[in-house]
PDB file of C-alpha atoms and ligand atoms in Angstrom:
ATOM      1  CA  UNK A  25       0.000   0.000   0.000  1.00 39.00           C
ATOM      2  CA  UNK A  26       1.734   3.511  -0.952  1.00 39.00           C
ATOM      3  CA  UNK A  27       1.800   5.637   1.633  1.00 40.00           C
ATOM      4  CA  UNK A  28       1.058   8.820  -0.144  1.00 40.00           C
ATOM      5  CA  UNK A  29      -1.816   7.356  -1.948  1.00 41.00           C
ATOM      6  CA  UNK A  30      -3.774  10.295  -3.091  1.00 39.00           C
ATOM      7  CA  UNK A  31      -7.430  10.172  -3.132  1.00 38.00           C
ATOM      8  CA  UNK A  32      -9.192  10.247  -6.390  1.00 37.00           C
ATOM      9  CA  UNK A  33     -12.616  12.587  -6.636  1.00 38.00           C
ATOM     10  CA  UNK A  34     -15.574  10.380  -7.435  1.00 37.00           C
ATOM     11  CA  UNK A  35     -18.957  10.707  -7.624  1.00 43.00           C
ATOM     12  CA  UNK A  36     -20.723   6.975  -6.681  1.00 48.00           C
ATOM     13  CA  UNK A  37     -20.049   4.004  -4.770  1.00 46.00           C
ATOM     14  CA  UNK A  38     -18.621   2.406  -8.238  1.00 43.00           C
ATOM     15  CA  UNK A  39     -15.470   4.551  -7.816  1.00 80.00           C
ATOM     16  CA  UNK A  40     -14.662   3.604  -4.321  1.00 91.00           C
ATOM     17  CA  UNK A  41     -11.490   2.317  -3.680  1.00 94.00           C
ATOM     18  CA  UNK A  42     -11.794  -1.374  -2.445  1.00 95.00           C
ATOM     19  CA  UNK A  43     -12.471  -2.124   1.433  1.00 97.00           C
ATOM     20  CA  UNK A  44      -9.090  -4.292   2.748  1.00 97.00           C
ATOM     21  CA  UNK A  45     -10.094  -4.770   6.922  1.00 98.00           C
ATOM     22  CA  UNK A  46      -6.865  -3.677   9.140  1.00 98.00           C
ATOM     23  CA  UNK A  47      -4.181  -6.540   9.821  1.00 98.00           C
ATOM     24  CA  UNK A  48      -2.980  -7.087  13.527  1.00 97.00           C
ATOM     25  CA  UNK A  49      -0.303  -4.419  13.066  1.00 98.00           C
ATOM     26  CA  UNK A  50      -2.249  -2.044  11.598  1.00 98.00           C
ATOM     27  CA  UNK A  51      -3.356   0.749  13.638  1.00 98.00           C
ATOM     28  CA  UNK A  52      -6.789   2.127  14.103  1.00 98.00           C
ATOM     29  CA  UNK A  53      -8.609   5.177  16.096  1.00 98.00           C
ATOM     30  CA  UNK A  54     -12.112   5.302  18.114  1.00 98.00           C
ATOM     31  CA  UNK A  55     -12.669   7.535  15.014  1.00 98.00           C
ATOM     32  CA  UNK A  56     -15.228   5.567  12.263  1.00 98.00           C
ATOM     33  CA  UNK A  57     -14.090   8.445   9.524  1.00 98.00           C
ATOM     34  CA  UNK A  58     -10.226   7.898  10.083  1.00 98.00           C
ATOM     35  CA  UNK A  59     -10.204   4.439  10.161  1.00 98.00           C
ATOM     36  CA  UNK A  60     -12.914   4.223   7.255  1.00 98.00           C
ATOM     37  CA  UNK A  61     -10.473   6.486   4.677  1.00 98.00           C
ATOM     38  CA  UNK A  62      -7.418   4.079   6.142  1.00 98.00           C
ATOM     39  CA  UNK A  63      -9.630   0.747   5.516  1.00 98.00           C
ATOM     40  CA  UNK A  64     -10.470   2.044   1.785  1.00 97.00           C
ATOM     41  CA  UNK A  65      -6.546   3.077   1.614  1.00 97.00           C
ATOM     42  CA  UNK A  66      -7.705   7.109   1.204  1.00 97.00           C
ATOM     43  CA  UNK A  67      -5.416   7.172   4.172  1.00 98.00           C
ATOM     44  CA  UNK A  68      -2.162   4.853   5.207  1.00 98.00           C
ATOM     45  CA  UNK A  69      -3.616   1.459   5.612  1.00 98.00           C
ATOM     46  CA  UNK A  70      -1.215   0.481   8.596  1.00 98.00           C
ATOM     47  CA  UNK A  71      -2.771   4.132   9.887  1.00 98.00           C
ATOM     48  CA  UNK A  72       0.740   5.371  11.079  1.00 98.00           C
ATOM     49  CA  UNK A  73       2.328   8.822  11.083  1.00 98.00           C
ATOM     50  CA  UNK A  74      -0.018   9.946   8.763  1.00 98.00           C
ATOM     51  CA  UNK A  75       0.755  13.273   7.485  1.00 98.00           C
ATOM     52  CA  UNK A  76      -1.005  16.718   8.430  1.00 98.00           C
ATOM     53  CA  UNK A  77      -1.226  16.897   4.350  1.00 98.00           C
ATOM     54  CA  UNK A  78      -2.854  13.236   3.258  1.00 98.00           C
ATOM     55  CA  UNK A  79      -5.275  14.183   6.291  1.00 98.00           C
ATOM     56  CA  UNK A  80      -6.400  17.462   5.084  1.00 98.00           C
ATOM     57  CA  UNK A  81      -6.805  16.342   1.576  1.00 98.00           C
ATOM     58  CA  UNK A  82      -8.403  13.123   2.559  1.00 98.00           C
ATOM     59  CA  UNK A  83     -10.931  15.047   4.262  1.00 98.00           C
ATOM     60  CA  UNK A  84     -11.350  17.845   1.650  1.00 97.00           C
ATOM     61  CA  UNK A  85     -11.140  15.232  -1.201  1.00 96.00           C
ATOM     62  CA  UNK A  86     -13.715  12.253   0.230  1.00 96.00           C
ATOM     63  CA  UNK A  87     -15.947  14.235   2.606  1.00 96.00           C
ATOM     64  CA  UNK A  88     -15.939  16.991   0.783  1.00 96.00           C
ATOM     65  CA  UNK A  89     -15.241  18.947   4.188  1.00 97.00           C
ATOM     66  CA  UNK A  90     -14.063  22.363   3.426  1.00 98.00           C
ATOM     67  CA  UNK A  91     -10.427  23.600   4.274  1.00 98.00           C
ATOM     68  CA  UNK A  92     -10.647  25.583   7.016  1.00 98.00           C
ATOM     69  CA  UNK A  93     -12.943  22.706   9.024  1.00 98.00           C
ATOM     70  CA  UNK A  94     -10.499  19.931   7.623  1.00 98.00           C
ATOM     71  CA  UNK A  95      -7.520  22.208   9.029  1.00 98.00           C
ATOM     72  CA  UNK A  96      -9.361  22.578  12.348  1.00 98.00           C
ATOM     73  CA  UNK A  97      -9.992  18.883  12.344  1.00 98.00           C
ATOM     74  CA  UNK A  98      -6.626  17.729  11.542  1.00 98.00           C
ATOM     75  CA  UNK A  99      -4.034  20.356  13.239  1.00 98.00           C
ATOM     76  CA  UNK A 100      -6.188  19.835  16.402  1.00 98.00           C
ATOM     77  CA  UNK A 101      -5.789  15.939  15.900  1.00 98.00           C
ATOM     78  CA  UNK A 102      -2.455  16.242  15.345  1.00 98.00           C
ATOM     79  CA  UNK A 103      -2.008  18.920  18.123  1.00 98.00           C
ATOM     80  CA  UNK A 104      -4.120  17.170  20.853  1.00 98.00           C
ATOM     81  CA  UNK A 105      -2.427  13.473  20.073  1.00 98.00           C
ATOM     82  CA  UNK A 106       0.073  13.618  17.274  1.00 98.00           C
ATOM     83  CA  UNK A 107       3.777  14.262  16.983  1.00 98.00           C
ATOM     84  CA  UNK A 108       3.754  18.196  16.698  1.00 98.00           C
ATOM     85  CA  UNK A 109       7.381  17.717  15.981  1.00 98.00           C
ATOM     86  CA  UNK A 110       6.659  15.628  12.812  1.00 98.00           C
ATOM     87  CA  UNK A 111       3.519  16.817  12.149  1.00 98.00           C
ATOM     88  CA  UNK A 112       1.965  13.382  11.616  1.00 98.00           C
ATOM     89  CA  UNK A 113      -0.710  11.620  13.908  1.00 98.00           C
ATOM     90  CA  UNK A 114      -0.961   7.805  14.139  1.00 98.00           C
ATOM     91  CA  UNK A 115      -4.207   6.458  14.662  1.00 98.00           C
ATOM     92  CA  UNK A 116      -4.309   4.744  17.923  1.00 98.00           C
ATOM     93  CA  UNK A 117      -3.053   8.103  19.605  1.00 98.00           C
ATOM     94  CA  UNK A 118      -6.054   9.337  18.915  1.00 98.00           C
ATOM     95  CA  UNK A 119      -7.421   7.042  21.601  1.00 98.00           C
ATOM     96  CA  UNK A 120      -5.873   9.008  24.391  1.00 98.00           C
ATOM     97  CA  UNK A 121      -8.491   8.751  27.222  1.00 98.00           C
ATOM     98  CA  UNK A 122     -10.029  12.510  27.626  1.00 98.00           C
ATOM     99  CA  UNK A 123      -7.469  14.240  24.703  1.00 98.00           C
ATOM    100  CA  UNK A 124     -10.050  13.671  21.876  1.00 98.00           C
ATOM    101  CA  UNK A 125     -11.711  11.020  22.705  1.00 98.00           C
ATOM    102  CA  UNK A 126     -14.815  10.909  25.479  1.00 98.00           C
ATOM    103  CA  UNK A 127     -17.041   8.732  27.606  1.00 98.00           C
ATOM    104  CA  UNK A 128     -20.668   7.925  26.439  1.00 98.00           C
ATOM    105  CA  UNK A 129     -19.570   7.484  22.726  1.00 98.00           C
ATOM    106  CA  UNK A 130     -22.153   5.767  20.034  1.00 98.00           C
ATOM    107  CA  UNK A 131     -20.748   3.203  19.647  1.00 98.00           C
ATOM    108  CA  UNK A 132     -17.288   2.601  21.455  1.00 98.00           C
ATOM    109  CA  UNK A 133     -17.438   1.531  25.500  1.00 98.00           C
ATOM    110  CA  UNK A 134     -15.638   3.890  27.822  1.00 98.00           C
ATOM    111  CA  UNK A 135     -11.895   3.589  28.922  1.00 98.00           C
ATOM    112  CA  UNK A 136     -11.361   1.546  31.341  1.00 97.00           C
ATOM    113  CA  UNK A 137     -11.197   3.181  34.986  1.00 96.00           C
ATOM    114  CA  UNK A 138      -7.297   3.637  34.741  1.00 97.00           C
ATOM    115  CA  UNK A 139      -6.799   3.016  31.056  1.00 98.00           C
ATOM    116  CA  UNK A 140      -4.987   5.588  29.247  1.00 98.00           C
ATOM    117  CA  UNK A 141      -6.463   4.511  25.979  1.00 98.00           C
ATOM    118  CA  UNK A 142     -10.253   3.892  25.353  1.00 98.00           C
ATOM    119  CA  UNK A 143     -11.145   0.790  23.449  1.00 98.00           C
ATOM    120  CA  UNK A 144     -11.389   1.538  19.613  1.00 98.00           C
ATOM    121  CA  UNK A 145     -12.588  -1.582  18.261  1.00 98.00           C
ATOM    122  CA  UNK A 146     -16.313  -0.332  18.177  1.00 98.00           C
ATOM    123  CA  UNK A 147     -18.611  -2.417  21.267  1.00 98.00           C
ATOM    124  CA  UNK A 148     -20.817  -4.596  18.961  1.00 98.00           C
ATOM    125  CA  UNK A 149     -23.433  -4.584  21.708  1.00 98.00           C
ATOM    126  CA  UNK A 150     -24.147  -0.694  21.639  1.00 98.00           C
ATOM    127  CA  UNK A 151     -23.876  -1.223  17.522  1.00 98.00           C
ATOM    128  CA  UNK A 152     -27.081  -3.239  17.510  1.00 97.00           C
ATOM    129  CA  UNK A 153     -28.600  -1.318  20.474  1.00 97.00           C
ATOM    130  CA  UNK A 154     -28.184   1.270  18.211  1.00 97.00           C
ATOM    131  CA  UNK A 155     -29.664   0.348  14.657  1.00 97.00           C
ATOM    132  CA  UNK A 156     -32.697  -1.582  16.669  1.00 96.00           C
ATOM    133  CA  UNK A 157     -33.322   1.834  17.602  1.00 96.00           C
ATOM    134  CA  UNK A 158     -32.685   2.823  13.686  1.00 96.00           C
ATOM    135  CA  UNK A 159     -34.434   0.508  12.355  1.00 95.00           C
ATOM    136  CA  UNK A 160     -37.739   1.942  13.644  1.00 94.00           C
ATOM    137  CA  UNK A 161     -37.198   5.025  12.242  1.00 93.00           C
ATOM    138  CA  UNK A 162     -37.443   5.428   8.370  1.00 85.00           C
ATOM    139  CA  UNK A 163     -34.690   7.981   8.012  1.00 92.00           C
ATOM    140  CA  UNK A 164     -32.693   8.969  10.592  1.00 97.00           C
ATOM    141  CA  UNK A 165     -32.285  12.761  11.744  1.00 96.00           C
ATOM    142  CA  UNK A 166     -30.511  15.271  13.806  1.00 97.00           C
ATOM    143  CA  UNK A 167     -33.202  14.379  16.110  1.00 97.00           C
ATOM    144  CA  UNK A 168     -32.581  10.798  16.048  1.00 98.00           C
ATOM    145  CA  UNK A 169     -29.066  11.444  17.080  1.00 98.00           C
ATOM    146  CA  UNK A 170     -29.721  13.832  19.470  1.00 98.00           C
ATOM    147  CA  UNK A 171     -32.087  11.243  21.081  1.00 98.00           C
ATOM    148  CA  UNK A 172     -29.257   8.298  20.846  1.00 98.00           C
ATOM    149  CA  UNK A 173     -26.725  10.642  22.516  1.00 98.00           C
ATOM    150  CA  UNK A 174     -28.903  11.439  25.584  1.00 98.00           C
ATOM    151  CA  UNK A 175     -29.153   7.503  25.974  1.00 98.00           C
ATOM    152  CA  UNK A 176     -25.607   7.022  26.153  1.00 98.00           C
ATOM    153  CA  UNK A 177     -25.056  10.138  28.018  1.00 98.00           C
ATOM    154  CA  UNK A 178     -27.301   8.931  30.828  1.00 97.00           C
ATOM    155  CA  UNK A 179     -26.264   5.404  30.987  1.00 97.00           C
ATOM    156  CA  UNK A 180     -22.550   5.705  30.481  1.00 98.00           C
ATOM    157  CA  UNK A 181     -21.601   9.091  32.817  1.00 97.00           C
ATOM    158  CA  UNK A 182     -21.251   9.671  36.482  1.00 95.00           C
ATOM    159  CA  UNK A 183     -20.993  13.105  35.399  1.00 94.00           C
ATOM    160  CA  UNK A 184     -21.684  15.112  32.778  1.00 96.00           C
ATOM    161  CA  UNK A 185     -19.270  15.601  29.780  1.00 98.00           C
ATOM    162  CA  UNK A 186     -17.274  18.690  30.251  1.00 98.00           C
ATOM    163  CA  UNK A 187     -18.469  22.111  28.172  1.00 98.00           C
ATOM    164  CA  UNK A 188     -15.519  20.629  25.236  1.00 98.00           C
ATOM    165  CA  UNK A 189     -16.359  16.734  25.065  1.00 98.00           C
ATOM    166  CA  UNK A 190     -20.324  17.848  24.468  1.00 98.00           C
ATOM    167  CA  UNK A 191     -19.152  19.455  21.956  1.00 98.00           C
ATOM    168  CA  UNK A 192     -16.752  17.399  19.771  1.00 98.00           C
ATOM    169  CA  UNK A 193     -19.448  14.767  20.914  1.00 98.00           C
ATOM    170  CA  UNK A 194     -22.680  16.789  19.210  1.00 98.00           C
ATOM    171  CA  UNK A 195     -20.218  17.454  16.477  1.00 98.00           C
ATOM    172  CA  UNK A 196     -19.789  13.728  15.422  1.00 98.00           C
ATOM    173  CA  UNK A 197     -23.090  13.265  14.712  1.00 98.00           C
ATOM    174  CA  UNK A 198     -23.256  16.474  12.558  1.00 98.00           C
ATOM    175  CA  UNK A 199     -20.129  15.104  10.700  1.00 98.00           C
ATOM    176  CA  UNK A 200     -22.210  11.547  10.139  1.00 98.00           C
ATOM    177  CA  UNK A 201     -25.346  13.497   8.735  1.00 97.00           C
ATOM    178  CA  UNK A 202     -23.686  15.928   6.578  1.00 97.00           C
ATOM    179  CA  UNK A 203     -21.222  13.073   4.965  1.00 97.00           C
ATOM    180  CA  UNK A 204     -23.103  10.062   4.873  1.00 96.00           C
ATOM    181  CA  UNK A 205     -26.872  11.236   4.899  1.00 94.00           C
ATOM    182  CA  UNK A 206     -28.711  13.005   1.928  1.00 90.00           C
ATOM    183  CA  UNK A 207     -30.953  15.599   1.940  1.00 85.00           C
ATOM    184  CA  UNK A 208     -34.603  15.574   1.624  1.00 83.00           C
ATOM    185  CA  UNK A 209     -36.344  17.732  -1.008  1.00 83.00           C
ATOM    186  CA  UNK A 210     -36.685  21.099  -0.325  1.00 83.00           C
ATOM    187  CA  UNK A 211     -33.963  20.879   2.549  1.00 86.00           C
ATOM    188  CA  UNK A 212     -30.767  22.202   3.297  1.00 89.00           C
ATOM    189  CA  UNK A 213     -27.454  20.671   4.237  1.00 92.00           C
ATOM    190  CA  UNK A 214     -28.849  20.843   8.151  1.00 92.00           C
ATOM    191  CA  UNK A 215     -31.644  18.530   7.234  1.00 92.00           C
ATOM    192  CA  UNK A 216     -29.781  15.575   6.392  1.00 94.00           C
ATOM    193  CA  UNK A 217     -31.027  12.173   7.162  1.00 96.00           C
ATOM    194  CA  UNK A 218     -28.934   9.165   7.013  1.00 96.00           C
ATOM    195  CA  UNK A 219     -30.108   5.426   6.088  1.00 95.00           C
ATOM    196  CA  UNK A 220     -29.584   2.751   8.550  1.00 96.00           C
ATOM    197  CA  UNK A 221     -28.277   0.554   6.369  1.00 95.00           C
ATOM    198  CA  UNK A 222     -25.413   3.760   5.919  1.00 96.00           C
ATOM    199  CA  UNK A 223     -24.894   3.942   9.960  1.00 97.00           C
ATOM    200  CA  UNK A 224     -24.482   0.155   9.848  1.00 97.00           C
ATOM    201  CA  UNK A 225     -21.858   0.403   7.464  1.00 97.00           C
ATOM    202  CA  UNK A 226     -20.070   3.133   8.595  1.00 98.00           C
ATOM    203  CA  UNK A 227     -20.516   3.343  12.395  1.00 98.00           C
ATOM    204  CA  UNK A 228     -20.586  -0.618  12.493  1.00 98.00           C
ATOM    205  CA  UNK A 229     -17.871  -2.017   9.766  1.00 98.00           C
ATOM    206  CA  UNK A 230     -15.692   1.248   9.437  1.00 98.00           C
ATOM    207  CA  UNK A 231     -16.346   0.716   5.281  1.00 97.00           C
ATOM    208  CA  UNK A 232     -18.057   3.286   2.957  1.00 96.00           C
ATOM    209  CA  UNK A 233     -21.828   2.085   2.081  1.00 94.00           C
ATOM    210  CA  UNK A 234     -22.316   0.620  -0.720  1.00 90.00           C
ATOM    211  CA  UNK A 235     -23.966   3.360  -2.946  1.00 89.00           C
ATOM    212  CA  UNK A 236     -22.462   5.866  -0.541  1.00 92.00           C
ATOM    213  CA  UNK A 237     -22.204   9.159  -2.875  1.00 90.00           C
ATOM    214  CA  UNK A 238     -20.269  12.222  -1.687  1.00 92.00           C
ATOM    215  CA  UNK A 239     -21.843  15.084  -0.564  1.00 92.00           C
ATOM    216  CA  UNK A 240     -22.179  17.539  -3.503  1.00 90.00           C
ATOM    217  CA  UNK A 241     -21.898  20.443  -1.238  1.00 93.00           C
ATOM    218  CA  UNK A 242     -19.236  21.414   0.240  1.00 96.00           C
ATOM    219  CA  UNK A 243     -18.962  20.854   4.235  1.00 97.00           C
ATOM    220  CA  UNK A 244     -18.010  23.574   6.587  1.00 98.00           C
ATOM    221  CA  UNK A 245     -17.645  24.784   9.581  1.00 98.00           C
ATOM    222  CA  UNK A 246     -20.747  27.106  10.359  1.00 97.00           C
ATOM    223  CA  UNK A 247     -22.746  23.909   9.041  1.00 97.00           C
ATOM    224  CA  UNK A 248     -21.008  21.409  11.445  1.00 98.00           C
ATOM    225  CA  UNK A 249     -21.583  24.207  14.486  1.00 98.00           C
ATOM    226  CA  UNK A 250     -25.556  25.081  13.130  1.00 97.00           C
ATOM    227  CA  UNK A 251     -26.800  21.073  12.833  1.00 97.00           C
ATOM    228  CA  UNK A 252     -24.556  20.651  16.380  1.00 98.00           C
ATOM    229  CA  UNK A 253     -27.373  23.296  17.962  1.00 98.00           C
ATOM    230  CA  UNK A 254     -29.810  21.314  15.976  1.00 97.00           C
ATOM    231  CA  UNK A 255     -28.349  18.459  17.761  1.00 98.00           C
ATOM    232  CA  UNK A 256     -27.979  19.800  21.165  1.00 98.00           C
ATOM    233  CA  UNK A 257     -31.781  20.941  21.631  1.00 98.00           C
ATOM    234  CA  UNK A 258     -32.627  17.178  20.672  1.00 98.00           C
ATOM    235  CA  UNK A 259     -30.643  15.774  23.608  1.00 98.00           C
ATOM    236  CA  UNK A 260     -31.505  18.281  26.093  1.00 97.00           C
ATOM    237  CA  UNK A 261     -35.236  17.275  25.215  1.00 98.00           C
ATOM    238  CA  UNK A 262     -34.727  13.557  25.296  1.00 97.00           C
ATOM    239  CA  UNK A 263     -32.368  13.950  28.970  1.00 95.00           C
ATOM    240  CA  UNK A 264     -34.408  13.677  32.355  1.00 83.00           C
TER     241      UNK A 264
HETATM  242  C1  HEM B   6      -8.652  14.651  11.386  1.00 59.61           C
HETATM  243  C2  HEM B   6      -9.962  14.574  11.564  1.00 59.61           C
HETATM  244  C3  HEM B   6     -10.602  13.837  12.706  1.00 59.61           C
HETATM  245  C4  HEM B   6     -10.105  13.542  13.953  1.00 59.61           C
HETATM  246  C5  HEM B   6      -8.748  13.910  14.546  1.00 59.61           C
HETATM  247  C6  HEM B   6     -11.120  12.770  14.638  1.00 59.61           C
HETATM  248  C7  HEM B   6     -10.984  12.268  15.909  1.00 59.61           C
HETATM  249  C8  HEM B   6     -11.928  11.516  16.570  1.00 59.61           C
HETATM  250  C9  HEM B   6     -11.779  10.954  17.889  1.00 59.61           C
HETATM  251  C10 HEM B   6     -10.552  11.078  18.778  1.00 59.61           C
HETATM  252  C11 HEM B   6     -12.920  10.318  18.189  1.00 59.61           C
HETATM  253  C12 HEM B   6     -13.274   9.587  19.485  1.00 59.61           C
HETATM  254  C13 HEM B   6     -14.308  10.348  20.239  1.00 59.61           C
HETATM  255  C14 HEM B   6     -15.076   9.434  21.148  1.00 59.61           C
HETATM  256  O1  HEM B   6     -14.626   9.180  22.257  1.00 59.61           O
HETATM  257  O2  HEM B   6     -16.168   8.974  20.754  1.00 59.61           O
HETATM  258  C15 HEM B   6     -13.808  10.451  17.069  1.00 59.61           C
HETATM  259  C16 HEM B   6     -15.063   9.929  17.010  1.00 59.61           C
HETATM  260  C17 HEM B   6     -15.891  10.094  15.976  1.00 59.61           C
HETATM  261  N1  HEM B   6     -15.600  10.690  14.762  1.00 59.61           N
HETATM  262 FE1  HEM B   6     -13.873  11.570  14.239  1.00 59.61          FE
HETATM  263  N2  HEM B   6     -12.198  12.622  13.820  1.00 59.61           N
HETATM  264  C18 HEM B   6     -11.932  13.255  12.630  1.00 59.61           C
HETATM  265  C19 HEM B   6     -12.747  13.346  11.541  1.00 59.61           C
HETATM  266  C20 HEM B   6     -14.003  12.831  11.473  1.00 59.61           C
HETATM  267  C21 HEM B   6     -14.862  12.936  10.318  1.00 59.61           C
HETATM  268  C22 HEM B   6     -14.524  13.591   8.987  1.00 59.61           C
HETATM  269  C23 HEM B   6     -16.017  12.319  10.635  1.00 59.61           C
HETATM  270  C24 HEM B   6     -17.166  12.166   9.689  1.00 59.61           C
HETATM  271  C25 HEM B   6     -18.079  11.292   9.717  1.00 59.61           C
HETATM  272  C26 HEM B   6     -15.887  11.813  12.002  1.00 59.61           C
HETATM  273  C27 HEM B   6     -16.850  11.127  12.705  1.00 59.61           C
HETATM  274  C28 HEM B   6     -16.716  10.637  13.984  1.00 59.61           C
HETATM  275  C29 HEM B   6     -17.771   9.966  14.719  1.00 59.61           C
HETATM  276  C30 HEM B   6     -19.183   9.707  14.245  1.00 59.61           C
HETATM  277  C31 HEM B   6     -17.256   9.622  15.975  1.00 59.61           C
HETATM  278  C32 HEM B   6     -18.014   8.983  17.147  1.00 59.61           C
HETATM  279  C33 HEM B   6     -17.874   7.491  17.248  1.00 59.61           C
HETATM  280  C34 HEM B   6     -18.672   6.998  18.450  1.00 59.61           C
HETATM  281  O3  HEM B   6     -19.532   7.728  18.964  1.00 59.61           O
HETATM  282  O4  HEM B   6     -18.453   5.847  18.897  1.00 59.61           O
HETATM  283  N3  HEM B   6     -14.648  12.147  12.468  1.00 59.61           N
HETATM  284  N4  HEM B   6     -13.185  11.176  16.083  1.00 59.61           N
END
């Protein structure tokens, strides 16, 4: 595998580059998105020191995120967990216990009390907890997410997640609907809905959907911050 594969720009699932699942040496984040792009060889397959440049262009290239969030995204990876002497970030540091990475995620179970890594192979228990919950919904939406977040919040935290972790945690799900959902007619970018069959996929199996189509509009920041709001109200309705 090259490691300074550059992504191509495609427009359907045809043009996807193949799925090869990580070997024992490879290494792999609690992020779904990083290790997706390294899985589908958009990024390093053995997902080490991975450059500040193949992760910006990754992002800007296969999400379609725009610059300025990809450079947020991957300077504060890189930053938070990464060499800042190299300027490269390898995958499992991303797993650093409270850097990044929080309690009461989607799909991954919390560090362990006195781990300094959480777990990123993702907890297939709170996978299907989470698509029987999908699959009741025909589509599902900011609300949807908002809804799953306040269950994990309440079942997985002593406390609350500090003002930061909320955040990045709201702004997950705004990064699932705006690069793997679609919108509905008549809707903007913040009305995204995402199939179940996509979540399974993607939060599940860490591959891109099959039929999975890249969003035609370009990703930013103000979007990612407006659905998190979006987002936000949803949990604080669904919390007791
Ligand atoms: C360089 C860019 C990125 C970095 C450094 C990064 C980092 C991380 C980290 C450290 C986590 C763990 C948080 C946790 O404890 O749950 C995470 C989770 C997550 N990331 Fe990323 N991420 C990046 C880009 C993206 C993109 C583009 C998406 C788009 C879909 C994405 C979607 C997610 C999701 C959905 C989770 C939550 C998984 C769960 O709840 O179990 N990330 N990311």
């Amino acid at each position: 595998m090259p490691s300074d594969s550059s992504p191509k720009m495609y427009t359907s699932n045809l043009d996807v580059k193949p799925f090869v699942p990580p070997g024992p040496n490879d290494s792999r984040s609690p992020c779904p998105a990083l290790n997706a792009l390294a899985n589908h060889g958009y990024l390093p397959h053995d997902g080490k020191e991975i450059s500040l440049r193949q992760l910006i262009r990754a992002l800007t290239e296969v999400f379609n995120l725009s610059t300025p969030l990809a450079l947020v995204l991957a300077v504060g990876g890189v930053l938070l967990c990464g060499s800042v002497a190299k300027l490269t970030l390898t995958l499992h540091d991303l797993a650093l216990h409270n850097r990044i990475e929080h309690d009461a995620s989607l799909v991954h179970d919390n560090a362990h009390v006195g781990d300094k890594f959480a777990p990123t192979p993702v907890d297939p228990v709170l996978v299907d907890r989470l698509l029987d919950e999908a699959e009741a919904e025909d589509e599902l939406t900011a609300d949807f997410f908002g809804k799953m977040r306040a269950r994990r919040e309440a079942e997985a935290l002593v406390k609350p997640l500090n003002f930061i972790h909320a955040n990045f945690a709201r702004g997950e799900s705004a990064l699932i609907l705006t690069t793997l959902g679609h919108a509905r007619p008549g809707d903007d970018i913040t009305h995204r809905v995402v199939s179940v069959d996509a979540v399974r996929d993607f939060l599940g199996k860490e591959r891109f959907p099959d039929g999975w189509v890249k969003s035609k509009e370009t990703i930013g920041l103000f979007t990612i911050a407006k659905l998190s709001g979006i987002i936000r109200k949803a949990v604080l309705a669904n919390s007791s």
